Coordinates of N, CA, C and O in Angstrom, one line a residue:
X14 N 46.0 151.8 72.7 CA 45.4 151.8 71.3 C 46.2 152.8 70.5 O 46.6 153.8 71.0
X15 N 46.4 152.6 69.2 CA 47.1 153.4 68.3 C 45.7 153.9 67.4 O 44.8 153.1 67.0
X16 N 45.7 155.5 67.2 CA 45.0 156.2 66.4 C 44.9 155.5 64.7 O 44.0 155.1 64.0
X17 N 46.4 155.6 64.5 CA 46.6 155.1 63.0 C 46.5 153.6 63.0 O 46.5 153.0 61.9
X18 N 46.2 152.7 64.5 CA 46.2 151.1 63.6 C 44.7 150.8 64.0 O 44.3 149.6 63.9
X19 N 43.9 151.6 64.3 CA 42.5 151.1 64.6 C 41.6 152.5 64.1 O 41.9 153.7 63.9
X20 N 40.0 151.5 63.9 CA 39.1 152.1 63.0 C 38.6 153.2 63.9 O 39.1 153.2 65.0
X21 N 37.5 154.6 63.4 CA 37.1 155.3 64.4 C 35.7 154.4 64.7 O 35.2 154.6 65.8
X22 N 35.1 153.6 64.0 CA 34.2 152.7 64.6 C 34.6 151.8 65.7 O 33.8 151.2 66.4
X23 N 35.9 151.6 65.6 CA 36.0 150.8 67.2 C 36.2 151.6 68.5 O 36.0 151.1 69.6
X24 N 36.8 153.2 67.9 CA 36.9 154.0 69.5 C 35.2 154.8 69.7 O 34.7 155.4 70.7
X25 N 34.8 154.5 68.7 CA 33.3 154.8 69.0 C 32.8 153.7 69.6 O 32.3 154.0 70.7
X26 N 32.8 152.4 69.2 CA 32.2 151.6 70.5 C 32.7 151.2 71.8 O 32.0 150.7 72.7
X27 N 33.9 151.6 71.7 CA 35.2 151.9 73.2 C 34.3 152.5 73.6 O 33.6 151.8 74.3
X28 N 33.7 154.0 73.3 CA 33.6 155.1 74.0 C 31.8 154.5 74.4 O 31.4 154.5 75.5
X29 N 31.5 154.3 73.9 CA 29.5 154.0 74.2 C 29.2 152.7 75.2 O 28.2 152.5 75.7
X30 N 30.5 151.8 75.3 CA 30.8 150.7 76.1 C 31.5 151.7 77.4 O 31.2 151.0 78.4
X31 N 32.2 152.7 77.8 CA 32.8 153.2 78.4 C 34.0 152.9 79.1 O 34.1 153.0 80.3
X32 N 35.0 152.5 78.2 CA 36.0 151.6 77.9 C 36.9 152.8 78.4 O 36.6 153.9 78.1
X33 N 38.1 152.4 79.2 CA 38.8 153.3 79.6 C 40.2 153.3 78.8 O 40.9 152.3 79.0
X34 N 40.4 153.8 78.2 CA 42.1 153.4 77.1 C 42.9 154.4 77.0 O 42.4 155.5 77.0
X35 N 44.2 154.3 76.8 CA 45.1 155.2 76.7 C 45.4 155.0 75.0 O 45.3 153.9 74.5
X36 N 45.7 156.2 74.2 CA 46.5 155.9 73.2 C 47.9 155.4 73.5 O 48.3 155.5 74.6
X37 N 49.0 154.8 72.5 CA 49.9 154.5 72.6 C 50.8 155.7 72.5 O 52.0 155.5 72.4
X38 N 50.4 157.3 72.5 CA 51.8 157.8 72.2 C 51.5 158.4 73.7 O 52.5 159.2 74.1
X39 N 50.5 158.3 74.7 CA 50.2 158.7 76.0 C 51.4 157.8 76.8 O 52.1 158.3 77.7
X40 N 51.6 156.7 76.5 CA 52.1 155.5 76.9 C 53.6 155.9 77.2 O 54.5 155.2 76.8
X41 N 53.9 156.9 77.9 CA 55.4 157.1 78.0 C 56.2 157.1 79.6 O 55.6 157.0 80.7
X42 N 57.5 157.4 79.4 CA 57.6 157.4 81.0 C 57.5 159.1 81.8 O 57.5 159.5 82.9
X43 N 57.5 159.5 80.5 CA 56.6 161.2 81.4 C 55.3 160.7 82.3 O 55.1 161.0 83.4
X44 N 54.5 160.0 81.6 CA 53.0 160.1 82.0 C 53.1 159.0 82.8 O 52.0 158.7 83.2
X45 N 54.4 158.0 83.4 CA 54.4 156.9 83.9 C 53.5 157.2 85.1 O 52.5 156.6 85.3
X46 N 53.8 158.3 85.9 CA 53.5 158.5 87.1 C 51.7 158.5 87.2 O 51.0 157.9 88.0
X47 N 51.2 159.6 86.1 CA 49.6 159.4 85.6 C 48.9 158.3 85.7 O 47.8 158.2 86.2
X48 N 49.8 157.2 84.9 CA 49.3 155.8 84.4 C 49.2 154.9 85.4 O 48.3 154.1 85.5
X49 N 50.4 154.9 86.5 CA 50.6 154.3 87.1 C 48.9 154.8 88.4 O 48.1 154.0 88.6
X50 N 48.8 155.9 89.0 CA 47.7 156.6 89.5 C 46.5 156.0 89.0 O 45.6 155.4 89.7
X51 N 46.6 156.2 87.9 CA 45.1 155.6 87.2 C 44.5 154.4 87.2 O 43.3 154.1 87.2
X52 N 45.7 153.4 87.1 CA 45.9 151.9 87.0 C 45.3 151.6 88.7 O 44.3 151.0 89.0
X53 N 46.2 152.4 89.6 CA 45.6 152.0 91.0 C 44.2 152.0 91.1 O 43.5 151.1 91.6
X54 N 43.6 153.6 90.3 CA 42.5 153.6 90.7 C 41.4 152.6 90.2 O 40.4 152.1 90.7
X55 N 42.3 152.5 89.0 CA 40.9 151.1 88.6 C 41.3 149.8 89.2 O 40.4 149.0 89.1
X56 N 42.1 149.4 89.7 CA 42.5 148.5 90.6 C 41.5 148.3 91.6 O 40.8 147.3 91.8
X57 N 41.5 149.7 92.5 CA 40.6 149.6 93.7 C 38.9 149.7 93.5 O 37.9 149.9 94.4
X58 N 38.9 149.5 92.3 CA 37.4 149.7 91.7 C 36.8 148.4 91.7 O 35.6 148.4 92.0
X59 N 37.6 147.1 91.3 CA 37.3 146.0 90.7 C 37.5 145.1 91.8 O 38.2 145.6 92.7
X60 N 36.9 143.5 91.9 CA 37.1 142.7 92.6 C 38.1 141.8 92.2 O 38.6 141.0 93.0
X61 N 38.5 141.9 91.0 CA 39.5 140.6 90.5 C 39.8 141.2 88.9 O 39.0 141.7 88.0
X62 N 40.8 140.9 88.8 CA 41.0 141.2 87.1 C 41.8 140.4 86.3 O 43.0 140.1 86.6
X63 N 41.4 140.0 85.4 CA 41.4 139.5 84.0 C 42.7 140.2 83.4 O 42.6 141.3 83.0
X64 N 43.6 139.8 83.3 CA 44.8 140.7 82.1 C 45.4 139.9 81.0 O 46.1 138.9 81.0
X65 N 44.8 140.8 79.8 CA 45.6 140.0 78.5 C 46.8 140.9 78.0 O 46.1 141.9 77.8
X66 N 47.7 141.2 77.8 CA 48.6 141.2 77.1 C 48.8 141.2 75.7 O 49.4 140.3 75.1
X67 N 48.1 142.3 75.0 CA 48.2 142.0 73.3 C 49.7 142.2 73.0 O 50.0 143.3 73.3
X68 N 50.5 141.5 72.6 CA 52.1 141.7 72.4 C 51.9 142.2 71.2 O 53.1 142.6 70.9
X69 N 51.1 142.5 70.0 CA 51.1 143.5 69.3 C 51.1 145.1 69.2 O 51.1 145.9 68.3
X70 N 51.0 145.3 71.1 CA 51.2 146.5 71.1 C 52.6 147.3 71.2 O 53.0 148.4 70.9
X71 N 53.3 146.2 71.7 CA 54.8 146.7 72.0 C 55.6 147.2 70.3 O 55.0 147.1 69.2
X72 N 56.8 147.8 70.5 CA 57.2 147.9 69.3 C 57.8 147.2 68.4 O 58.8 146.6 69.0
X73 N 57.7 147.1 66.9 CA 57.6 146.2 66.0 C 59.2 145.5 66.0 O 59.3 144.3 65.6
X74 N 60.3 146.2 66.6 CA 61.5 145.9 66.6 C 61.8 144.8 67.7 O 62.7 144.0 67.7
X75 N 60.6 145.0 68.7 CA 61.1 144.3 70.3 C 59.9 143.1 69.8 O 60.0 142.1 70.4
X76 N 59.2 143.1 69.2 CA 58.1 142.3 69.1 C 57.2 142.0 67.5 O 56.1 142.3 67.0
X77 N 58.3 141.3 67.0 CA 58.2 141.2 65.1 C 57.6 140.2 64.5 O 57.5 139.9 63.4
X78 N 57.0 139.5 65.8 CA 56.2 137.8 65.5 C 54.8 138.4 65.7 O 54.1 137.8 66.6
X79 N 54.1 139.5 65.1 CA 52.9 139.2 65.3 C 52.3 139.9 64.0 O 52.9 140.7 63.2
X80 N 51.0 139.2 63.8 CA 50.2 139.7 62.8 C 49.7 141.1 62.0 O 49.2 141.1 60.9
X81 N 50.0 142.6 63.0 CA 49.8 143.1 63.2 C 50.7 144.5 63.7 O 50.1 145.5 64.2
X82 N 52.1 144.3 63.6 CA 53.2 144.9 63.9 C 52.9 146.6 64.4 O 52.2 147.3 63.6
X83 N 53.2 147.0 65.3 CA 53.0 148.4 65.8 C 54.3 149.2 65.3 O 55.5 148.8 65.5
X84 N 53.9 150.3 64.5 CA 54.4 151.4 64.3 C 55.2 152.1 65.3 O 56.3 152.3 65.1
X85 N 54.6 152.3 66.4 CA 55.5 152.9 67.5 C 55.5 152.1 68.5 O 56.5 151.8 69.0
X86 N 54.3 151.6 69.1 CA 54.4 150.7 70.0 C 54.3 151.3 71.4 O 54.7 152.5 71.6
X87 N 53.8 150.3 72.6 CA 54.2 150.8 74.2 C 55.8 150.4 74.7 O 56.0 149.2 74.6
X88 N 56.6 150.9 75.0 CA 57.5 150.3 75.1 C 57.5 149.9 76.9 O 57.0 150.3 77.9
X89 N 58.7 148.5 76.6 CA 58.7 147.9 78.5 C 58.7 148.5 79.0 O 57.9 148.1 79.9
X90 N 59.3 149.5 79.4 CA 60.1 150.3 80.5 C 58.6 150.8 80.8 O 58.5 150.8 82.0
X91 N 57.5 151.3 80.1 CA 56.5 151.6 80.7 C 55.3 150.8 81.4 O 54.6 151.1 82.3
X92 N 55.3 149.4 80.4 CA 54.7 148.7 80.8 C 55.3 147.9 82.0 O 54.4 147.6 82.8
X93 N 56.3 147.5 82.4 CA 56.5 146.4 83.5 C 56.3 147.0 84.4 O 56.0 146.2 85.3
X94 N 56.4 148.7 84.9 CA 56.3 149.1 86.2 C 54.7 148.7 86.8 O 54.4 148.2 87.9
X95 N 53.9 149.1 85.4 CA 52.5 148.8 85.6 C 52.4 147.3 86.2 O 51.9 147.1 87.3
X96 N 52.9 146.3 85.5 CA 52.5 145.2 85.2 C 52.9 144.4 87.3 O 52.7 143.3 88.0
X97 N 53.5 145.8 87.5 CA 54.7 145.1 88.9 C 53.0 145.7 89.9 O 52.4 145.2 90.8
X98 N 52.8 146.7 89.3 CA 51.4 147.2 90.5 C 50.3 146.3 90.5 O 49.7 146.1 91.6
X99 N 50.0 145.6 89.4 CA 48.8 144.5 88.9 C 49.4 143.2 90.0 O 48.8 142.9 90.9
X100 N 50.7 142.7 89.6 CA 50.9 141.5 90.1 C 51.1 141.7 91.7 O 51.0 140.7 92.4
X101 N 51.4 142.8 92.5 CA 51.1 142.9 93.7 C 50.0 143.7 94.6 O 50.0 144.1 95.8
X102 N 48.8 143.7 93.5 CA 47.1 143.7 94.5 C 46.4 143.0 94.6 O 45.2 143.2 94.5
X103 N 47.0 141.6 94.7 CA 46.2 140.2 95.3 C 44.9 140.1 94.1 O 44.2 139.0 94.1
X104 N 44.7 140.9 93.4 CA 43.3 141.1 92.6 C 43.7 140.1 91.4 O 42.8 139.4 90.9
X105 N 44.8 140.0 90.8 CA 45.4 139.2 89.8 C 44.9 138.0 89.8 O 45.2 137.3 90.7
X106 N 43.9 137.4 88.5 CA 43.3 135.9 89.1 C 44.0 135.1 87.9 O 44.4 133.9 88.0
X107 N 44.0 135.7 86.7 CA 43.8 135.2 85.8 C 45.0 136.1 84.8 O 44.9 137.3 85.0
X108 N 46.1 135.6 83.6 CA 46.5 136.7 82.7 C 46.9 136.0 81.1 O 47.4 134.9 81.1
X109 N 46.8 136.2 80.4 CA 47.3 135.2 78.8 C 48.3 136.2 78.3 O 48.6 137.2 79.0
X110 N 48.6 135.8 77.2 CA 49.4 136.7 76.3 C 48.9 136.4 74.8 O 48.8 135.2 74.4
X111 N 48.7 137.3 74.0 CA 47.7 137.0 73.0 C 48.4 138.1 71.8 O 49.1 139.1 72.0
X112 N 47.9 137.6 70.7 CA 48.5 138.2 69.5 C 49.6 137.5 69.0 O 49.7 137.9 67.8
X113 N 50.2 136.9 69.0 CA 51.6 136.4 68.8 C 51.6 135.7 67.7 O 50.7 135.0 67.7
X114 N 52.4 135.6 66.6 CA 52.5 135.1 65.4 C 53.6 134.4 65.1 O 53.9 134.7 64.0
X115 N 54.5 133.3 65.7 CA 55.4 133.0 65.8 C 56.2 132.4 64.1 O 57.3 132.0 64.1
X116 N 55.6 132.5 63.1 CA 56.0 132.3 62.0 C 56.6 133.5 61.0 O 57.3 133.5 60.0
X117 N 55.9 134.7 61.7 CA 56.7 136.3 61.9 C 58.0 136.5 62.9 O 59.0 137.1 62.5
X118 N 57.9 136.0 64.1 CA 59.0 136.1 64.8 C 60.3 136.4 63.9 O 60.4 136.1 62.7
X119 N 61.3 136.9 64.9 CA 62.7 137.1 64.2 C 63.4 136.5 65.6 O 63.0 136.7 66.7
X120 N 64.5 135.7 65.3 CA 65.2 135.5 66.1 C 65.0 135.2 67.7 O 65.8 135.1 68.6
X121 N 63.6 135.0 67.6 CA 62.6 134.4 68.5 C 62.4 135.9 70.0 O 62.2 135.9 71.2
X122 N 62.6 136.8 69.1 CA 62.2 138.3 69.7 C 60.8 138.7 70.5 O 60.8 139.5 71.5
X123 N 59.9 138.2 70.1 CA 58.7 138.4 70.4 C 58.2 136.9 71.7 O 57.4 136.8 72.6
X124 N 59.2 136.1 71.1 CA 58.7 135.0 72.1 C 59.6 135.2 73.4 O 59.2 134.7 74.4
X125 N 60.7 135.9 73.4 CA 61.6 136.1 74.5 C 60.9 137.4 75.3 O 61.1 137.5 76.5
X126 N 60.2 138.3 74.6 CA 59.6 139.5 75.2 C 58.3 138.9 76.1 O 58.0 139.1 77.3
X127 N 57.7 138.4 75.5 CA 56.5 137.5 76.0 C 56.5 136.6 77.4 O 55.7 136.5 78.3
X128 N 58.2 135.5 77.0 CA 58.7 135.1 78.1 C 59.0 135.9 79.0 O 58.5 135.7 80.1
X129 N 59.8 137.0 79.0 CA 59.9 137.8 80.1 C 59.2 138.7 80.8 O 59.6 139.4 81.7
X130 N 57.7 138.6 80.0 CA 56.6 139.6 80.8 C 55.5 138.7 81.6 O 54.7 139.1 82.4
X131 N 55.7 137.5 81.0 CA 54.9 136.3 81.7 C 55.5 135.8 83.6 O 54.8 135.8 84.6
X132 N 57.3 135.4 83.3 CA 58.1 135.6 84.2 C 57.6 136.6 85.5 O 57.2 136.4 86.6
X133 N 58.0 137.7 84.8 CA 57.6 139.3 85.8 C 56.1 138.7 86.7 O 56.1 138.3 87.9
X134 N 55.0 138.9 86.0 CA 54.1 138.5 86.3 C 53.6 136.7 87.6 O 52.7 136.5 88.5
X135 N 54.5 135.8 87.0 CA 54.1 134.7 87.8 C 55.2 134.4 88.3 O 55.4 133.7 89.3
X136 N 56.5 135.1 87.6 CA 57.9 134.9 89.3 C 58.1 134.9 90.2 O 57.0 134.8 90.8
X137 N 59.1 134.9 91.1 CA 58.9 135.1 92.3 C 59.2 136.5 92.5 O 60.3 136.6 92.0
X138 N 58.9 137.6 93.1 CA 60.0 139.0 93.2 C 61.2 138.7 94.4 O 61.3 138.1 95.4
X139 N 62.4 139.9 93.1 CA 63.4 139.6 93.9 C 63.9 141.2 94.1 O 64.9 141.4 94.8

């Protein structure tokens, strides 16, 4: 979640819902190691999980087809390590990719980032 692109009425109902969220400038590869920790632990919390992919969170340069363009953004390098721990705890049932605005796209940037986090996710590992 970015401070500057959302209301404080929605981290107020994050927080009363007891919604677990990172800001986006938390989102780095210092804190990979944190994130990566935390992800397990909610992993081993849950019976199966649901993952959407808002591609409006990445940054506006890697991801320019969406409604909603991020200022700074999560960048991949943080997100695929995560995304590599989700797709190997058998818990993975279900994942979409959502946000996408393909009439914003540039040079079909956002649809190629999308393709290759979809890939990651239902490929085969090599």
């Amino acid at each position: 979640m970015s401070a500057s692109s959302n209301t404080q009425a929605l981290f107020n109902r994050a927080d009363q819902l007891g919604v677990t969220y990172r800001l986006d400038k938390e989102m780095t590869l210092l804190n990979l190691p944190s994130l990566q920790q935390d992800l397990q632990q909610f992993i081993d919390r849950v019976d199966h999980i649901y993952l959407t992919i808002d591609i409006d969170a990445f940054p506006a340069a890697l991801a320019p087809g969406v409604s909603a363009p991020a200022a700074r953004g999560i960048p991949p390098e943080v997100v695929e390590p995560l995304l590599d721990i989700i797709k190997h705890c058998s818990k993975l049932k279900l994942f979409d990719i959502a946000e996408t605005c393909p009439k914003h796209d540039i040079n079909a940037h956002t649809a190629r980032l999308a393709a290759r986090l979809i890939h990651q996710l239902a490929g085969q590992t090599r």
